[in-house]
């Protein structure tokens, strides 16, 4: 790659070039004028010899006749030097001003929000550094603009998804309330059944609203954590008992395998439960009737790996790359009976990252999905 020239070196090179050209042109002018003098003036050659003798200290009367010519030579020499300096200076300043004009136009484009252009490099190192810095700013602004446009589109999609997801339980609640009001639920058993359905639908709405609230806190950077030492064995076993009945109601089998040792992590208990609630709920929602849901944990390289598995329909390889993106839903058909805004896993990743852990998924279509969480364990002397 060609090394770019600095402004200092360019000015120095131009100054030396000015001096050399001025000397060469001056000597050439003197020689030409002396030749003309010797040819045109009577006894001009003798006059030149007398002049040379005068220069070496021999008194003659000839050189006095040459004074006008010497003055003329001096004037011509000054004009040549001035002309050379002006031309070379104009050449150098022209290169600089052309680059500055390009940079000014680029700055005007950035000011006006026009980011669809490219700032080219220049030969002078300092100006090229400015150009590359402005190009880096342009690229970052363009990336931010693209991301903002994508975010705006995602927010619009979120509103559409949320409207659909809220409309379904609201419609159901309204229908069952009207059934109670109209006397369709005319027995205590029917009324109890209707109220159970209304309660379950309200839980769905509550979860949607909580998703939105959590994600708003995440986007604004205002998600609050209350960390404490949490012993994961009892924590995971209690969680398993909580979801065992949900799995049974969805015609699935739930089993857990939690080690009996003491495994302590630093965690926000409610936020960590939020993550596992989401993973287990997804396993139940996307599992197949008669399938199995498993919650397991094991120690691995100074941490605890928690795994939630199902043998449901699985996730495609393409969708698996985006499941942690905000607003993304692997099931894009809005007629799906599975509720959700596409925010859950994005929130989960944020929470797990705040716990200095990792979360990832593996899946095969038709085989099921495995969700993993890695949390660093605390040393025994820290929590005893």
PDB file of C-alpha atoms in Angstrom, residues 57-206:
ATOM      1  CA  UNK A  57      39.412  42.291  -9.442  1.00  0.00           C
ATOM      2  CA  UNK A  58      40.863  43.869 -12.571  1.00  0.00           C
ATOM      3  CA  UNK A  59      39.692  47.450 -13.139  1.00  0.00           C
ATOM      4  CA  UNK A  60      38.066  48.082 -16.511  1.00  0.00           C
ATOM      5  CA  UNK A  61      35.534  50.508 -17.855  1.00  0.00           C
ATOM      6  CA  UNK A  62      33.534  47.911 -19.696  1.00  0.00           C
ATOM      7  CA  UNK A  63      31.284  46.626 -16.908  1.00  0.00           C
ATOM      8  CA  UNK A  64      29.753  50.030 -16.350  1.00  0.00           C
ATOM      9  CA  UNK A  65      28.049  49.652 -19.708  1.00  0.00           C
ATOM     10  CA  UNK A  66      26.539  46.397 -18.408  1.00  0.00           C
ATOM     11  CA  UNK A  67      24.709  47.881 -15.433  1.00  0.00           C
ATOM     12  CA  UNK A  68      21.367  48.237 -17.270  1.00  0.00           C
ATOM     13  CA  UNK A  69      21.612  44.658 -18.442  1.00  0.00           C
ATOM     14  CA  UNK A  70      22.409  43.439 -14.954  1.00  0.00           C
ATOM     15  CA  UNK A  71      19.378  45.311 -13.657  1.00  0.00           C
ATOM     16  CA  UNK A  72      17.277  43.741 -16.361  1.00  0.00           C
ATOM     17  CA  UNK A  73      18.622  40.296 -15.524  1.00  0.00           C
ATOM     18  CA  UNK A  74      17.821  40.874 -11.836  1.00  0.00           C
ATOM     19  CA  UNK A  75      14.250  41.921 -12.643  1.00  0.00           C
ATOM     20  CA  UNK A  76      13.722  38.939 -14.927  1.00  0.00           C
ATOM     21  CA  UNK A  77      15.195  36.618 -12.301  1.00  0.00           C
ATOM     22  CA  UNK A  78      12.874  37.976  -9.605  1.00  0.00           C
ATOM     23  CA  UNK A  79       9.889  37.604 -11.900  1.00  0.00           C
ATOM     24  CA  UNK A  80      10.849  34.020 -12.708  1.00  0.00           C
ATOM     25  CA  UNK A  81      11.287  33.146  -9.020  1.00  0.00           C
ATOM     26  CA  UNK A  82       7.979  34.780  -8.131  1.00  0.00           C
ATOM     27  CA  UNK A  83       6.216  33.020 -11.012  1.00  0.00           C
ATOM     28  CA  UNK A  84       7.607  29.612 -10.053  1.00  0.00           C
ATOM     29  CA  UNK A  85       6.626  30.122  -6.402  1.00  0.00           C
ATOM     30  CA  UNK A  86       3.124  31.217  -7.341  1.00  0.00           C
ATOM     31  CA  UNK A  87       2.561  28.295  -9.705  1.00  0.00           C
ATOM     32  CA  UNK A  88       3.803  25.645  -7.274  1.00  0.00           C
ATOM     33  CA  UNK A  89       1.907  27.214  -4.382  1.00  0.00           C
ATOM     34  CA  UNK A  90      -1.275  27.302  -6.451  1.00  0.00           C
ATOM     35  CA  UNK A  91      -0.763  23.649  -7.335  1.00  0.00           C
ATOM     36  CA  UNK A  92      -0.353  22.624  -3.691  1.00  0.00           C
ATOM     37  CA  UNK A  93      -3.173  24.806  -2.359  1.00  0.00           C
ATOM     38  CA  UNK A  94      -5.384  23.570  -5.203  1.00  0.00           C
ATOM     39  CA  UNK A  95      -4.961  19.976  -4.018  1.00  0.00           C
ATOM     40  CA  UNK A  96      -5.680  20.994  -0.422  1.00  0.00           C
ATOM     41  CA  UNK A  97      -8.704  23.161  -1.207  1.00  0.00           C
ATOM     42  CA  UNK A  98     -10.176  20.460  -3.478  1.00  0.00           C
ATOM     43  CA  UNK A  99      -9.969  17.973  -0.629  1.00  0.00           C
ATOM     44  CA  UNK A 100     -11.392  20.498   1.849  1.00  0.00           C
ATOM     45  CA  UNK A 101     -14.227  21.235  -0.561  1.00  0.00           C
ATOM     46  CA  UNK A 102     -15.036  17.521  -0.687  1.00  0.00           C
ATOM     47  CA  UNK A 103     -14.939  17.283   3.101  1.00  0.00           C
ATOM     48  CA  UNK A 104     -17.178  20.337   3.435  1.00  0.00           C
ATOM     49  CA  UNK A 105     -19.694  18.804   1.060  1.00  0.00           C
ATOM     50  CA  UNK A 106     -19.565  15.600   3.087  1.00  0.00           C
ATOM     51  CA  UNK A 107     -20.139  17.569   6.300  1.00  0.00           C
ATOM     52  CA  UNK A 108     -23.127  19.343   4.684  1.00  0.00           C
ATOM     53  CA  UNK A 109     -24.546  15.966   3.661  1.00  0.00           C
ATOM     54  CA  UNK A 110     -24.148  14.635   7.214  1.00  0.00           C
ATOM     55  CA  UNK A 111     -25.819  17.764   8.588  1.00  0.00           C
ATOM     56  CA  UNK A 112     -28.764  17.333   6.201  1.00  0.00           C
ATOM     57  CA  UNK A 113     -29.102  13.620   7.012  1.00  0.00           C
ATOM     58  CA  UNK A 114     -27.974  12.413   3.569  1.00  0.00           C
ATOM     59  CA  UNK A 115     -25.879   9.320   4.302  1.00  0.00           C
ATOM     60  CA  UNK A 116     -25.935   7.599   0.894  1.00  0.00           C
ATOM     61  CA  UNK A 117     -22.476   8.635  -0.285  1.00  0.00           C
ATOM     62  CA  UNK A 118     -18.861   7.688   0.299  1.00  0.00           C
ATOM     63  CA  UNK A 119     -15.995   9.926   1.414  1.00  0.00           C
ATOM     64  CA  UNK A 120     -12.968   9.014  -0.700  1.00  0.00           C
ATOM     65  CA  UNK A 121      -9.401   9.037   0.556  1.00  0.00           C
ATOM     66  CA  UNK A 122      -6.808  11.620  -0.515  1.00  0.00           C
ATOM     67  CA  UNK A 123      -3.033  11.609  -0.975  1.00  0.00           C
ATOM     68  CA  UNK A 124      -2.145  13.890   1.936  1.00  0.00           C
ATOM     69  CA  UNK A 125      -1.961  11.945   5.194  1.00  0.00           C
ATOM     70  CA  UNK A 126      -3.484  14.505   7.575  1.00  0.00           C
ATOM     71  CA  UNK A 127      -6.420  15.269   5.298  1.00  0.00           C
ATOM     72  CA  UNK A 128      -6.852  11.569   4.578  1.00  0.00           C
ATOM     73  CA  UNK A 129      -7.109  10.914   8.335  1.00  0.00           C
ATOM     74  CA  UNK A 130      -9.851  13.554   8.551  1.00  0.00           C
ATOM     75  CA  UNK A 131     -11.612  11.989   5.554  1.00  0.00           C
ATOM     76  CA  UNK A 132     -11.446   8.500   7.046  1.00  0.00           C
ATOM     77  CA  UNK A 133     -12.755   9.774  10.386  1.00  0.00           C
ATOM     78  CA  UNK A 134     -15.707  11.425   8.652  1.00  0.00           C
ATOM     79  CA  UNK A 135     -16.321   8.257   6.639  1.00  0.00           C
ATOM     80  CA  UNK A 136     -16.354   6.265   9.874  1.00  0.00           C
ATOM     81  CA  UNK A 137     -18.877   8.719  11.338  1.00  0.00           C
ATOM     82  CA  UNK A 138     -21.007   8.423   8.192  1.00  0.00           C
ATOM     83  CA  UNK A 139     -20.987   4.632   8.357  1.00  0.00           C
ATOM     84  CA  UNK A 140     -21.944   4.651  12.037  1.00  0.00           C
ATOM     85  CA  UNK A 141     -24.735   7.158  11.452  1.00  0.00           C
ATOM     86  CA  UNK A 142     -26.020   5.087   8.542  1.00  0.00           C
ATOM     87  CA  UNK A 143     -25.922   1.909  10.626  1.00  0.00           C
ATOM     88  CA  UNK A 144     -27.785   3.720  13.395  1.00  0.00           C
ATOM     89  CA  UNK A 145     -30.343   5.011  10.892  1.00  0.00           C
ATOM     90  CA  UNK A 146     -30.886   1.520   9.480  1.00  0.00           C
ATOM     91  CA  UNK A 147     -31.220   0.104  12.983  1.00  0.00           C
ATOM     92  CA  UNK A 148     -33.677   2.838  13.939  1.00  0.00           C
ATOM     93  CA  UNK A 149     -35.748   2.191  10.829  1.00  0.00           C
ATOM     94  CA  UNK A 150     -35.771  -1.518  11.638  1.00  0.00           C
ATOM     95  CA  UNK A 151     -36.743  -0.734  15.231  1.00  0.00           C
ATOM     96  CA  UNK A 152     -39.606   1.462  14.045  1.00  0.00           C
ATOM     97  CA  UNK A 153     -40.812  -1.339  11.804  1.00  0.00           C
ATOM     98  CA  UNK A 154     -40.500  -3.823  14.670  1.00  0.00           C
ATOM     99  CA  UNK A 155     -42.443  -1.549  16.993  1.00  0.00           C
ATOM    100  CA  UNK A 156     -45.188  -1.330  14.420  1.00  0.00           C
ATOM    101  CA  UNK A 157     -45.187  -5.113  14.165  1.00  0.00           C
ATOM    102  CA  UNK A 158     -45.205  -5.327  17.955  1.00  0.00           C
ATOM    103  CA  UNK A 159     -48.312  -3.155  18.162  1.00  0.00           C
ATOM    104  CA  UNK A 160     -50.036  -5.336  15.564  1.00  0.00           C
ATOM    105  CA  UNK A 161     -48.996  -8.538  17.372  1.00  0.00           C
ATOM    106  CA  UNK A 162     -49.954  -7.173  20.752  1.00  0.00           C
ATOM    107  CA  UNK A 163     -53.339  -6.019  19.485  1.00  0.00           C
ATOM    108  CA  UNK A 164     -54.005  -9.495  18.104  1.00  0.00           C
ATOM    109  CA  UNK A 165     -52.779 -11.269  21.229  1.00  0.00           C
ATOM    110  CA  UNK A 166     -54.819  -9.057  23.536  1.00  0.00           C
ATOM    111  CA  UNK A 167     -57.924  -9.237  21.368  1.00  0.00           C
ATOM    112  CA  UNK A 168     -58.143 -13.028  21.708  1.00  0.00           C
ATOM    113  CA  UNK A 169     -58.360 -13.255  25.556  1.00  0.00           C
ATOM    114  CA  UNK A 170     -60.471 -10.075  25.745  1.00  0.00           C
ATOM    115  CA  UNK A 171     -62.972 -11.561  23.302  1.00  0.00           C
ATOM    116  CA  UNK A 172     -63.057 -14.806  25.280  1.00  0.00           C
ATOM    117  CA  UNK A 173     -63.502 -12.998  28.604  1.00  0.00           C
ATOM    118  CA  UNK A 174     -66.281 -10.861  27.154  1.00  0.00           C
ATOM    119  CA  UNK A 175     -68.067 -13.931  25.774  1.00  0.00           C
ATOM    120  CA  UNK A 176     -67.940 -15.878  29.023  1.00  0.00           C
ATOM    121  CA  UNK A 177     -69.018 -12.857  31.089  1.00  0.00           C
ATOM    122  CA  UNK A 178     -72.013 -12.408  28.750  1.00  0.00           C
ATOM    123  CA  UNK A 179     -72.758 -16.106  29.158  1.00  0.00           C
ATOM    124  CA  UNK A 180     -72.921 -15.643  32.932  1.00  0.00           C
ATOM    125  CA  UNK A 181     -75.007 -12.478  32.578  1.00  0.00           C
ATOM    126  CA  UNK A 182     -77.463 -14.091  30.133  1.00  0.00           C
ATOM    127  CA  UNK A 183     -77.932 -17.116  32.357  1.00  0.00           C
ATOM    128  CA  UNK A 184     -76.261 -19.601  30.007  1.00  0.00           C
ATOM    129  CA  UNK A 185     -74.086 -20.679  32.923  1.00  0.00           C
ATOM    130  CA  UNK A 186     -77.160 -21.702  34.924  1.00  0.00           C
ATOM    131  CA  UNK A 187     -75.471 -24.134  37.288  1.00  0.00           C
ATOM    132  CA  UNK A 188     -72.713 -23.627  39.846  1.00  0.00           C
ATOM    133  CA  UNK A 189     -70.507 -26.046  37.921  1.00  0.00           C
ATOM    134  CA  UNK A 190     -70.880 -24.064  34.670  1.00  0.00           C
ATOM    135  CA  UNK A 191     -70.322 -20.796  36.456  1.00  0.00           C
ATOM    136  CA  UNK A 192     -67.178 -22.144  38.079  1.00  0.00           C
ATOM    137  CA  UNK A 193     -65.979 -23.399  34.685  1.00  0.00           C
ATOM    138  CA  UNK A 194     -66.633 -20.023  33.065  1.00  0.00           C
ATOM    139  CA  UNK A 195     -64.835 -18.207  35.876  1.00  0.00           C
ATOM    140  CA  UNK A 196     -61.828 -20.518  35.569  1.00  0.00           C
ATOM    141  CA  UNK A 197     -61.599 -19.726  31.876  1.00  0.00           C
ATOM    142  CA  UNK A 198     -61.912 -15.996  32.564  1.00  0.00           C
ATOM    143  CA  UNK A 199     -59.169 -16.240  35.171  1.00  0.00           C
ATOM    144  CA  UNK A 200     -56.831 -18.127  32.826  1.00  0.00           C
ATOM    145  CA  UNK A 201     -57.406 -15.591  30.041  1.00  0.00           C
ATOM    146  CA  UNK A 202     -56.650 -12.753  32.456  1.00  0.00           C
ATOM    147  CA  UNK A 203     -53.358 -14.474  33.284  1.00  0.00           C
ATOM    148  CA  UNK A 204     -52.504 -14.472  29.572  1.00  0.00           C
ATOM    149  CA  UNK A 205     -53.232 -10.733  29.407  1.00  0.00           C
ATOM    150  CA  UNK A 206     -51.172 -10.129  32.534  1.00  0.00           C
TER     151      UNK A 206
END
